[in-house]
Amino acid sequence: MTIPYHAALTSAQLLAEHKVKLHYFGQPESGSCLLRAQLCGQQCKSKGGNTIPCYPSLLLLVVALPSELGSQPAAAALQLPSSEGSAATSSSAEIFSLDLGGISAIVLNGYDAVKECLVHQSEVFADRPSLPLFKKLTNMGGLLNSRYGRGWTEHRKLAVSSFRCFGYGQKSFEHKISEESMFFLDAIDTYKGRPFDLKHLITNAVSNITNLIIFGERFTYEDTEFQHMIEIFSENIELVASASVFLYNSFPWIGILPFGKHQQLFKNAAEVYNFLLELIERVSKNRKPQSPRHFIDAYLDEMDRSENDPEATYSTKNLIFSVGELIIAGTETTTNVLRWAVLFMALYPNIQGQVHKEIDLVVGPNKTPSLEEKCKMPYTEAVLHEILRFCNIAPLGIFHATSKDTVVRGYSIPEGTTIITNLYSVHFDEKYWSNPEVFYPERFLDSSGQFIKKDAFVPFSLGLQECVRYYKERSRFSNYMYNNVLSISVVI
């Protein structure tokens, strides 16, 4: 089954005909990026000879040009017009292929297509693409980039268990989050009313919540060594998303060049690796086997148990990779959402007033909220969900790959194909969201003002039960942190 060929368009035409607002809160890199799509008419064939969806093939080149698209314009290129310039048909818009510099990829647009692949065929789409960059950085190990199989299952199961045992599952952990909020407030007070960028303080506060689970301790906001590591993590995220680093996947031989952003990424990764290794050795010094105090202890216990198992995937390297990925996942995304939360409280004083009123009514003045009180604050919950929907913390999700040949809506997709889930399109899918471009928390409330869940609300993607549970549980304790920051932001 073939999708009609679409004639080439210039980047100016592409962006002019599809005015997609890219909701990203942060400092864009100097010289914002503009996606230039170079369309080619080559058809893609699966192993069986059936044509996989070619919407068209794209070679995406990112160039530093002035624009108003911010630093994450990728979503704009995922809504493509037809060859006649009109809107594409729904079937061809939901699934199409890209040629990312020689890497075959399939893009899933809209909730229906994403759900069909990640839920109804969850095991088939649970793999990760074997990209040269990921092989270089983690050898496809750890949590984020591990291939679907035993290692994937073991590491995610341990992560979920650790977040439950050492984090949100413990009543005392709520007190630790509240305590961190107080450190956060004290740090704000040091500025004595002077303007400052909240990013640094929010990053520290959020990171410390994750640190308590991973290392069993927090770091002061003045700890220069850890601050440096956080800065490197943030820089690495920008580097991985840059075009010059992504080119490494298409042309890994450029790794021999002594210059370029990829070399900076590799240098940063080595520095982080050594720092985390020293930190792991320090926090595990007084460890008592099978009496874990935090994620590090729990992982080392698993290493001990599987010591004589030649198929075991627990190792020191995978521990370091997992710790680094947990810090990034638990810090970067939540930090961005909380910055959005503060921004929206400033932009919409009427919404801020309603949130403030509800928190005061349920929690009381000068008190911090608890998870048990969350269900009594439907409007605040609706605001949190609308922030997550609107800001799109992970607009393209995490890249997946097919573990075997499959068929989706009549299209053949071969094993090993990279899958890009356009979560941006899910949260702005007009089939499920009325006026999606409008920030409107009431969409999560019923006629009686009670909070209602929405199927197409997938800020942490969809997938196998372990993955879903992990992100849902992380979201649960993150919501508590959001409540704390919302209660703080309405009085800043």
Short mmCIF file of C-alpha atoms in Angstrom, two decimals:
data_model
loop_
_atom_site.label_atom_id
_atom_site.label_comp_id
_atom_site.label_asym_id
_atom_site.label_seq_id
_atom_site.Cartn_x
_atom_site.Cartn_y
_atom_site.Cartn_z
CA MET A 1 0.00 0.00 0.00
CA THR A 2 1.54 3.31 -1.07
CA ILE A 3 1.09 6.85 0.08
CA PRO A 4 0.97 9.28 -2.88
CA TYR A 5 4.25 10.95 -3.72
CA HIS A 6 4.47 14.59 -2.65
CA ALA A 7 6.47 17.13 -4.61
CA ALA A 8 9.34 18.94 -2.98
CA LEU A 9 8.64 22.15 -1.08
CA THR A 10 11.02 24.79 0.13
CA SER A 11 11.41 25.24 3.84
CA ALA A 12 9.77 28.65 3.55
CA GLN A 13 6.68 27.13 1.93
CA LEU A 14 6.58 24.35 4.48
CA LEU A 15 6.67 26.69 7.44
CA ALA A 16 4.40 29.30 5.87
CA GLU A 17 1.61 26.82 5.13
CA HIS A 18 1.80 25.18 8.53
CA LYS A 19 2.03 27.77 11.26
CA VAL A 20 2.73 25.38 14.10
CA LYS A 21 3.40 27.03 17.44
CA LEU A 22 6.25 25.31 19.21
CA HIS A 23 5.67 25.57 22.92
CA TYR A 24 9.12 25.45 24.48
CA PHE A 25 10.16 27.35 27.58
CA GLY A 26 13.87 27.90 27.84
CA GLN A 27 16.79 29.76 26.41
CA PRO A 28 17.21 28.97 22.71
CA GLU A 29 20.68 28.50 21.36
CA SER A 30 22.28 31.49 19.69
CA GLY A 31 20.85 31.63 16.22
CA SER A 32 17.60 29.70 16.44
CA CYS A 33 17.35 26.58 14.35
CA LEU A 34 15.22 26.29 11.25
CA LEU A 35 14.41 22.94 9.75
CA ARG A 36 15.09 22.75 6.06
CA ALA A 37 13.30 19.79 4.52
CA GLN A 38 14.80 18.37 1.39
CA LEU A 39 12.26 16.03 -0.11
CA CYS A 40 13.17 13.11 -2.29
CA GLY A 41 10.92 10.72 -4.17
CA GLN A 42 12.63 7.42 -3.49
CA GLN A 43 10.20 4.71 -2.36
CA CYS A 44 11.06 2.60 0.67
CA LYS A 45 10.58 -1.15 0.51
CA SER A 46 10.22 -3.64 3.32
CA LYS A 47 11.93 -7.01 3.24
CA GLY A 48 8.78 -8.59 1.90
CA GLY A 49 8.59 -6.14 -0.98
CA ASN A 50 5.57 -4.23 0.30
CA THR A 51 5.90 -0.48 0.36
CA ILE A 52 6.15 1.04 3.79
CA PRO A 53 4.51 4.45 4.23
CA CYS A 54 6.59 7.09 2.44
CA TYR A 55 4.97 10.40 3.09
CA PRO A 56 7.71 11.48 1.67
CA SER A 57 11.27 10.55 2.51
CA LEU A 58 12.96 13.46 4.21
CA LEU A 59 16.53 14.44 4.76
CA LEU A 60 16.30 16.93 7.59
CA LEU A 61 19.06 19.47 7.72
CA VAL A 62 19.19 21.90 10.62
CA VAL A 63 20.90 25.19 9.93
CA ALA A 64 21.49 28.13 12.23
CA LEU A 65 19.14 30.78 10.90
CA PRO A 66 17.15 33.45 12.70
CA SER A 67 13.58 32.36 13.35
CA GLU A 68 10.83 32.60 15.88
CA LEU A 69 10.49 28.86 16.28
CA GLY A 70 12.58 28.49 19.41
CA SER A 71 15.12 25.71 19.85
CA GLN A 72 12.83 22.76 19.12
CA PRO A 73 11.30 23.30 15.68
CA ALA A 74 11.18 19.62 14.75
CA ALA A 75 7.45 19.36 15.32
CA ALA A 76 6.81 21.91 12.58
CA ALA A 77 8.19 19.61 9.91
CA LEU A 78 5.99 16.72 10.99
CA GLN A 79 2.79 18.28 9.65
CA LEU A 80 3.32 18.19 5.91
CA PRO A 81 1.11 19.45 3.08
CA SER A 82 0.21 17.44 0.03
CA SER A 83 1.87 17.88 -3.35
CA GLU A 84 -0.94 20.24 -4.35
CA GLY A 85 -0.35 22.36 -1.26
CA SER A 86 -3.54 21.29 0.48
CA ALA A 87 -3.76 19.49 3.77
CA ALA A 88 -2.79 15.84 3.70
CA THR A 89 -5.37 13.11 4.09
CA SER A 90 -5.81 11.78 7.61
CA SER A 91 -4.42 8.34 6.78
CA SER A 92 -1.24 9.66 5.17
CA ALA A 93 -0.80 12.29 7.87
CA GLU A 94 -0.98 9.67 10.65
CA ILE A 95 1.95 7.61 9.44
CA PHE A 96 4.76 8.41 7.03
CA SER A 97 8.44 7.72 6.57
CA LEU A 98 11.52 9.88 6.83
CA ASP A 99 15.02 9.38 5.55
CA LEU A 100 17.13 10.90 8.32
CA GLY A 101 20.41 10.95 6.48
CA GLY A 102 20.28 7.26 5.60
CA ILE A 103 18.37 6.20 8.72
CA SER A 104 14.94 4.81 7.89
CA ALA A 105 12.33 6.22 10.26
CA ILE A 106 8.55 6.16 10.60
CA VAL A 107 6.64 9.07 12.15
CA LEU A 108 3.38 8.45 14.01
CA ASN A 109 1.02 11.42 14.16
CA GLY A 110 -2.08 11.69 16.33
CA TYR A 111 -3.36 9.68 19.27
CA ASP A 112 -4.94 6.84 17.25
CA ALA A 113 -1.73 5.95 15.39
CA VAL A 114 0.46 6.23 18.50
CA LYS A 115 -1.91 4.07 20.55
CA GLU A 116 -2.22 1.42 17.85
CA CYS A 117 1.55 0.94 17.79
CA LEU A 118 2.64 1.50 21.39
CA VAL A 119 -0.35 -0.15 23.09
CA HIS A 120 -1.92 -2.66 20.71
CA GLN A 121 1.51 -3.78 19.42
CA SER A 122 3.51 -2.80 22.49
CA GLU A 123 6.11 -5.58 22.34
CA VAL A 124 6.78 -5.04 18.64
CA PHE A 125 7.44 -1.32 19.20
CA ALA A 126 9.29 -1.65 22.52
CA ASP A 127 12.80 -1.82 21.05
CA ARG A 128 15.31 1.01 20.76
CA PRO A 129 17.11 1.97 17.54
CA SER A 130 20.76 0.90 17.36
CA LEU A 131 22.05 4.33 16.44
CA PRO A 132 25.84 4.81 16.37
CA LEU A 133 25.58 7.70 18.84
CA PHE A 134 23.80 5.57 21.45
CA LYS A 135 26.25 2.73 20.90
CA LYS A 136 29.14 5.12 21.46
CA LEU A 137 27.67 6.66 24.63
CA THR A 138 26.11 3.65 26.40
CA ASN A 139 26.71 0.60 24.20
CA MET A 140 22.87 0.29 24.19
CA GLY A 141 22.89 -0.38 27.93
CA GLY A 142 21.42 1.31 30.98
CA LEU A 143 17.75 2.34 31.11
CA LEU A 144 16.93 4.75 28.33
CA ASN A 145 18.61 3.13 25.35
CA SER A 146 18.63 -0.55 26.27
CA ARG A 147 17.36 -2.96 23.63
CA TYR A 148 14.09 -4.77 24.27
CA GLY A 149 14.84 -7.99 26.15
CA ARG A 150 16.11 -9.17 29.49
CA GLY A 151 18.19 -6.07 30.20
CA TRP A 152 15.26 -3.79 29.38
CA THR A 153 12.95 -5.71 31.71
CA GLU A 154 15.42 -6.04 34.59
CA HIS A 155 16.47 -2.40 34.67
CA ARG A 156 12.99 -0.94 34.37
CA LYS A 157 11.61 -3.28 37.01
CA LEU A 158 14.37 -2.20 39.39
CA ALA A 159 13.75 1.49 38.63
CA VAL A 160 10.02 1.19 39.34
CA SER A 161 10.66 -0.75 42.53
CA SER A 162 13.24 1.78 43.73
CA PHE A 163 10.98 4.77 43.10
CA ARG A 164 8.30 3.04 45.15
CA CYS A 165 10.51 1.79 48.00
CA PHE A 166 12.74 4.84 48.41
CA GLY A 167 10.48 7.58 47.10
CA TYR A 168 6.82 8.41 46.75
CA GLY A 169 5.72 5.06 48.23
CA GLN A 170 6.96 6.19 51.64
CA LYS A 171 4.92 8.70 53.63
CA SER A 172 8.13 10.25 54.92
CA PHE A 173 9.11 11.14 51.37
CA GLU A 174 6.38 13.79 51.21
CA HIS A 175 8.06 15.50 54.14
CA LYS A 176 11.38 15.43 52.27
CA ILE A 177 9.77 17.09 49.24
CA SER A 178 8.23 19.75 51.49
CA GLU A 179 11.61 20.24 53.13
CA GLU A 180 13.24 20.73 49.73
CA SER A 181 10.56 23.30 48.91
CA MET A 182 11.63 25.24 51.99
CA PHE A 183 15.27 25.17 50.86
CA PHE A 184 13.98 26.45 47.53
CA LEU A 185 12.12 29.33 49.21
CA ASP A 186 15.11 30.21 51.37
CA ALA A 187 17.27 30.40 48.25
CA ILE A 188 14.75 32.76 46.63
CA ASP A 189 14.85 34.99 49.72
CA THR A 190 18.59 35.52 49.27
CA TYR A 191 17.86 37.60 46.15
CA LYS A 192 15.90 40.09 48.30
CA GLY A 193 13.44 41.00 45.56
CA ARG A 194 16.04 41.34 42.78
CA PRO A 195 15.16 39.71 39.42
CA PHE A 196 16.83 36.37 38.70
CA ASP A 197 16.45 33.27 36.54
CA LEU A 198 14.49 30.55 38.35
CA LYS A 199 15.99 27.75 36.26
CA HIS A 200 19.03 27.21 38.45
CA LEU A 201 17.06 26.97 41.70
CA ILE A 202 14.28 24.80 40.27
CA THR A 203 16.84 22.46 38.71
CA ASN A 204 18.55 22.06 42.08
CA ALA A 205 15.31 21.45 43.95
CA VAL A 206 13.98 18.91 41.44
CA SER A 207 17.34 17.16 41.11
CA ASN A 208 17.54 16.71 44.87
CA ILE A 209 14.24 14.82 44.90
CA THR A 210 15.74 12.34 42.43
CA ASN A 211 19.06 12.34 44.33
CA LEU A 212 17.30 11.20 47.51
CA ILE A 213 16.02 8.12 45.69
CA ILE A 214 19.23 7.34 43.83
CA PHE A 215 21.92 8.28 46.38
CA GLY A 216 19.95 8.67 49.61
CA GLU A 217 21.14 12.25 50.04
CA ARG A 218 20.64 15.76 48.70
CA PHE A 219 23.25 18.24 47.51
CA THR A 220 23.41 21.84 48.67
CA TYR A 221 22.77 24.55 46.12
CA GLU A 222 26.36 25.69 46.69
CA ASP A 223 27.93 22.29 45.88
CA THR A 224 30.01 23.46 42.92
CA GLU A 225 31.01 19.97 41.78
CA PHE A 226 27.43 18.73 41.52
CA GLN A 227 26.31 22.04 39.98
CA HIS A 228 28.91 21.51 37.29
CA MET A 229 27.55 18.04 36.58
CA ILE A 230 23.99 19.37 36.27
CA GLU A 231 25.23 21.98 33.80
CA ILE A 232 26.94 19.26 31.77
CA PHE A 233 23.75 17.17 31.74
CA SER A 234 21.82 20.16 30.37
CA GLU A 235 24.51 20.86 27.80
CA ASN A 236 24.52 17.22 26.69
CA ILE A 237 20.77 17.30 26.09
CA GLU A 238 21.23 20.29 23.79
CA LEU A 239 24.18 18.64 22.06
CA VAL A 240 22.33 15.36 21.42
CA ALA A 241 19.48 17.33 19.84
CA SER A 242 21.80 19.33 17.59
CA ALA A 243 22.06 18.55 13.89
CA SER A 244 25.85 18.27 13.86
CA VAL A 245 25.78 15.58 16.54
CA PHE A 246 22.89 13.75 14.89
CA LEU A 247 24.98 13.58 11.72
CA TYR A 248 27.25 11.21 13.64
CA ASN A 249 24.49 8.60 13.27
CA SER A 250 24.63 8.90 9.49
CA PHE A 251 28.39 9.35 9.21
CA PRO A 252 30.04 7.79 12.29
CA TRP A 253 33.42 8.17 10.62
CA ILE A 254 33.35 11.87 11.59
CA GLY A 255 34.23 10.60 15.06
CA ILE A 256 37.88 10.64 13.96
CA LEU A 257 37.71 14.41 13.55
CA PRO A 258 39.27 16.16 16.56
CA PHE A 259 36.70 18.96 16.49
CA GLY A 260 32.93 19.33 16.42
CA LYS A 261 30.03 19.18 18.86
CA HIS A 262 30.15 15.39 18.93
CA GLN A 263 33.64 15.56 20.46
CA GLN A 264 32.36 17.95 23.14
CA LEU A 265 29.53 15.50 23.86
CA PHE A 266 31.94 12.58 24.20
CA LYS A 267 34.22 14.64 26.47
CA ASN A 268 31.27 15.64 28.67
CA ALA A 269 30.03 12.05 28.83
CA ALA A 270 33.44 10.82 30.01
CA GLU A 271 33.55 13.51 32.71
CA VAL A 272 30.05 12.60 33.93
CA TYR A 273 30.96 8.90 33.88
CA ASN A 274 33.96 9.46 36.16
CA PHE A 275 32.02 11.75 38.50
CA LEU A 276 29.15 9.26 38.89
CA LEU A 277 31.58 6.38 39.45
CA GLU A 278 33.23 8.25 42.33
CA LEU A 279 29.84 9.22 43.75
CA ILE A 280 28.56 5.63 43.56
CA GLU A 281 31.66 4.36 45.36
CA ARG A 282 31.23 6.97 48.10
CA VAL A 283 27.52 6.42 48.85
CA SER A 284 27.94 2.62 48.84
CA LYS A 285 30.87 2.52 51.28
CA ASN A 286 28.81 1.55 54.34
CA ARG A 287 26.44 -0.65 52.38
CA LYS A 288 24.90 -3.71 54.03
CA PRO A 289 24.10 -6.35 51.39
CA GLN A 290 20.37 -7.04 50.93
CA SER A 291 19.47 -4.03 53.11
CA PRO A 292 19.25 -1.32 50.46
CA ARG A 293 18.98 2.33 51.46
CA HIS A 294 18.64 3.73 47.95
CA PHE A 295 18.77 2.81 44.25
CA ILE A 296 22.56 2.35 44.26
CA ASP A 297 22.38 -0.25 47.05
CA ALA A 298 19.47 -2.03 45.36
CA TYR A 299 21.38 -2.22 42.08
CA LEU A 300 24.52 -3.57 43.77
CA ASP A 301 22.36 -6.21 45.49
CA GLU A 302 21.13 -7.32 42.06
CA MET A 303 24.72 -7.46 40.82
CA ASP A 304 25.62 -9.72 43.76
CA ARG A 305 22.64 -12.01 43.15
CA SER A 306 23.46 -12.43 39.46
CA GLU A 307 27.22 -12.73 39.90
CA ASN A 308 27.33 -16.30 38.53
CA ASP A 309 24.79 -15.69 35.77
CA PRO A 310 26.60 -15.26 32.43
CA GLU A 311 23.45 -13.73 30.90
CA ALA A 312 23.06 -11.10 33.62
CA THR A 313 22.80 -7.50 32.46
CA TYR A 314 23.63 -5.84 35.79
CA SER A 315 27.10 -4.30 35.67
CA THR A 316 29.02 -1.28 36.93
CA LYS A 317 28.83 0.36 33.52
CA ASN A 318 25.08 -0.17 33.23
CA LEU A 319 24.69 1.16 36.77
CA ILE A 320 26.47 4.37 35.81
CA PHE A 321 24.43 4.70 32.61
CA SER A 322 21.19 4.08 34.53
CA VAL A 323 22.03 6.62 37.23
CA GLY A 324 22.85 9.27 34.64
CA GLU A 325 19.63 8.61 32.74
CA LEU A 326 17.52 8.69 35.91
CA ILE A 327 19.03 12.04 36.87
CA ILE A 328 18.28 13.46 33.43
CA ALA A 329 14.76 11.99 33.31
CA GLY A 330 13.99 13.09 36.85
CA THR A 331 15.45 16.56 36.51
CA GLU A 332 15.31 18.05 33.03
CA THR A 333 11.68 17.29 32.16
CA THR A 334 10.25 18.17 35.57
CA THR A 335 12.30 21.37 35.71
CA ASN A 336 10.91 22.52 32.37
CA VAL A 337 7.34 21.77 33.44
CA LEU A 338 7.75 23.68 36.70
CA ARG A 339 9.18 26.66 34.84
CA TRP A 340 6.13 26.54 32.59
CA ALA A 341 3.94 26.40 35.71
CA VAL A 342 5.51 29.56 37.12
CA LEU A 343 5.22 31.25 33.72
CA PHE A 344 1.53 30.45 33.36
CA MET A 345 0.83 31.67 36.89
CA ALA A 346 2.35 35.00 35.83
CA LEU A 347 0.63 35.12 32.43
CA TYR A 348 -2.84 34.25 33.70
CA PRO A 349 -3.50 36.02 37.02
CA ASN A 350 -7.14 34.86 36.97
CA ILE A 351 -6.02 31.21 36.84
CA GLN A 352 -3.41 31.95 39.50
CA GLY A 353 -6.11 33.40 41.70
CA GLN A 354 -8.34 30.33 41.36
CA VAL A 355 -5.43 27.99 42.14
CA HIS A 356 -4.46 30.10 45.14
CA LYS A 357 -8.04 30.11 46.41
CA GLU A 358 -8.40 26.33 46.07
CA ILE A 359 -5.07 25.59 47.78
CA ASP A 360 -5.92 27.92 50.67
CA LEU A 361 -9.37 26.38 50.99
CA VAL A 362 -8.17 22.76 51.04
CA VAL A 363 -4.68 22.99 52.52
CA GLY A 364 -4.92 26.17 54.51
CA PRO A 365 -2.60 29.19 54.54
CA ASN A 366 1.10 28.71 55.32
CA LYS A 367 0.86 24.92 54.91
CA THR A 368 2.17 22.53 52.26
CA PRO A 369 -0.16 20.15 50.39
CA SER A 370 -0.12 16.37 50.71
CA LEU A 371 -0.88 13.69 48.15
CA GLU A 372 -4.08 12.80 49.99
CA GLU A 373 -5.34 16.33 49.42
CA LYS A 374 -4.72 16.22 45.69
CA CYS A 375 -8.14 14.72 44.93
CA LYS A 376 -9.76 17.62 46.81
CA MET A 377 -8.19 20.17 44.45
CA PRO A 378 -9.68 19.36 41.02
CA TYR A 379 -9.00 22.78 39.51
CA THR A 380 -5.34 22.75 40.52
CA GLU A 381 -5.06 19.22 39.12
CA ALA A 382 -6.66 20.43 35.87
CA VAL A 383 -4.16 23.30 35.65
CA LEU A 384 -1.25 20.89 36.13
CA HIS A 385 -2.55 18.61 33.38
CA GLU A 386 -3.15 21.48 30.98
CA ILE A 387 0.41 22.70 31.58
CA LEU A 388 1.75 19.23 30.76
CA ARG A 389 -0.43 19.03 27.64
CA PHE A 390 0.39 22.49 26.42
CA CYS A 391 4.14 22.64 27.04
CA ASN A 392 5.00 19.26 25.47
CA ILE A 393 8.04 18.43 27.56
CA ALA A 394 8.99 15.62 25.15
CA PRO A 395 7.35 16.58 21.82
CA LEU A 396 8.85 13.66 19.90
CA GLY A 397 9.07 11.26 22.83
CA ILE A 398 11.90 8.74 22.95
CA PHE A 399 12.77 7.01 19.70
CA HIS A 400 11.47 3.45 19.45
CA ALA A 401 12.32 0.65 17.03
CA THR A 402 10.45 -2.37 15.74
CA SER A 403 11.63 -5.71 17.14
CA LYS A 404 10.20 -7.61 14.16
CA ASP A 405 8.38 -7.07 10.87
CA THR A 406 4.86 -5.78 11.39
CA VAL A 407 1.90 -4.17 9.65
CA VAL A 408 0.22 -0.95 10.74
CA ARG A 409 -2.93 0.19 8.95
CA GLY A 410 -2.01 -1.79 5.87
CA TYR A 411 1.57 -0.56 5.73
CA SER A 412 4.49 -2.96 6.11
CA ILE A 413 7.16 -1.83 8.55
CA PRO A 414 10.33 -3.94 8.67
CA GLU A 415 12.25 -5.00 11.76
CA GLY A 416 14.72 -2.43 13.04
CA THR A 417 12.86 0.62 11.73
CA THR A 418 13.24 3.72 13.89
CA ILE A 419 9.86 4.95 15.19
CA ILE A 420 9.24 8.60 16.09
CA THR A 421 6.09 9.25 18.13
CA ASN A 422 4.92 12.81 17.61
CA LEU A 423 3.44 13.47 21.05
CA TYR A 424 3.07 17.11 20.07
CA SER A 425 0.49 16.05 17.49
CA VAL A 426 -1.31 13.93 20.11
CA HIS A 427 -1.76 16.87 22.48
CA PHE A 428 -2.95 19.11 19.66
CA ASP A 429 -5.12 16.49 17.95
CA GLU A 430 -8.42 18.27 17.22
CA LYS A 431 -10.23 14.93 17.26
CA TYR A 432 -9.65 14.75 21.02
CA TRP A 433 -9.04 18.37 22.03
CA SER A 434 -11.28 21.30 21.17
CA ASN A 435 -9.31 24.47 20.41
CA PRO A 436 -6.01 22.78 21.35
CA GLU A 437 -4.00 25.97 20.76
CA VAL A 438 -5.81 27.61 23.68
CA PHE A 439 -4.58 27.18 27.26
CA TYR A 440 -7.79 26.04 28.94
CA PRO A 441 -7.57 24.02 32.19
CA GLU A 442 -11.36 23.56 32.29
CA ARG A 443 -11.06 20.94 29.53
CA PHE A 444 -10.03 18.54 32.34
CA LEU A 445 -13.16 19.27 34.41
CA ASP A 446 -16.67 17.88 34.04
CA SER A 447 -19.89 19.88 34.36
CA SER A 448 -19.78 19.59 38.15
CA GLY A 449 -16.19 20.83 38.36
CA GLN A 450 -14.63 17.43 39.09
CA PHE A 451 -11.37 16.36 37.48
CA ILE A 452 -11.65 13.94 34.53
CA LYS A 453 -8.92 11.96 32.80
CA LYS A 454 -8.35 12.23 29.07
CA ASP A 455 -7.19 9.26 26.99
CA ALA A 456 -5.15 11.46 24.66
CA PHE A 457 -3.16 12.94 27.55
CA VAL A 458 0.22 11.21 27.16
CA PRO A 459 3.03 13.54 28.31
CA PHE A 460 5.19 10.51 29.17
CA SER A 461 4.19 8.51 26.09
CA LEU A 462 2.56 5.06 26.03
CA GLY A 463 4.00 1.57 26.04
CA LEU A 464 4.41 -1.67 27.89
CA GLN A 465 2.95 -1.89 31.39
CA GLU A 466 6.29 -1.56 33.15
CA CYS A 467 7.13 1.59 31.21
CA VAL A 468 3.68 3.06 31.70
CA ARG A 469 3.74 2.31 35.41
CA TYR A 470 7.19 3.84 35.80
CA TYR A 471 6.19 7.11 34.18
CA LYS A 472 2.81 7.23 35.90
CA GLU A 473 4.38 6.74 39.28
CA ARG A 474 7.07 9.31 38.55
CA SER A 475 4.30 11.64 37.42
CA ARG A 476 2.46 10.97 40.68
CA PHE A 477 5.25 12.15 42.94
CA SER A 478 6.12 14.92 40.45
CA ASN A 479 2.54 16.17 40.76
CA TYR A 480 3.17 16.62 44.46
CA MET A 481 6.22 18.70 43.63
CA TYR A 482 4.15 20.71 41.14
CA ASN A 483 1.58 21.40 43.85
CA ASN A 484 4.32 22.70 46.12
CA VAL A 485 5.73 24.98 43.43
CA LEU A 486 2.27 26.17 42.40
CA SER A 487 1.50 27.04 46.00
CA ILE A 488 4.81 28.89 46.10
CA SER A 489 4.45 30.63 42.74
CA VAL A 490 1.07 32.13 43.51
CA VAL A 491 2.62 34.14 46.32
CA ILE A 492 5.96 35.06 44.70
#
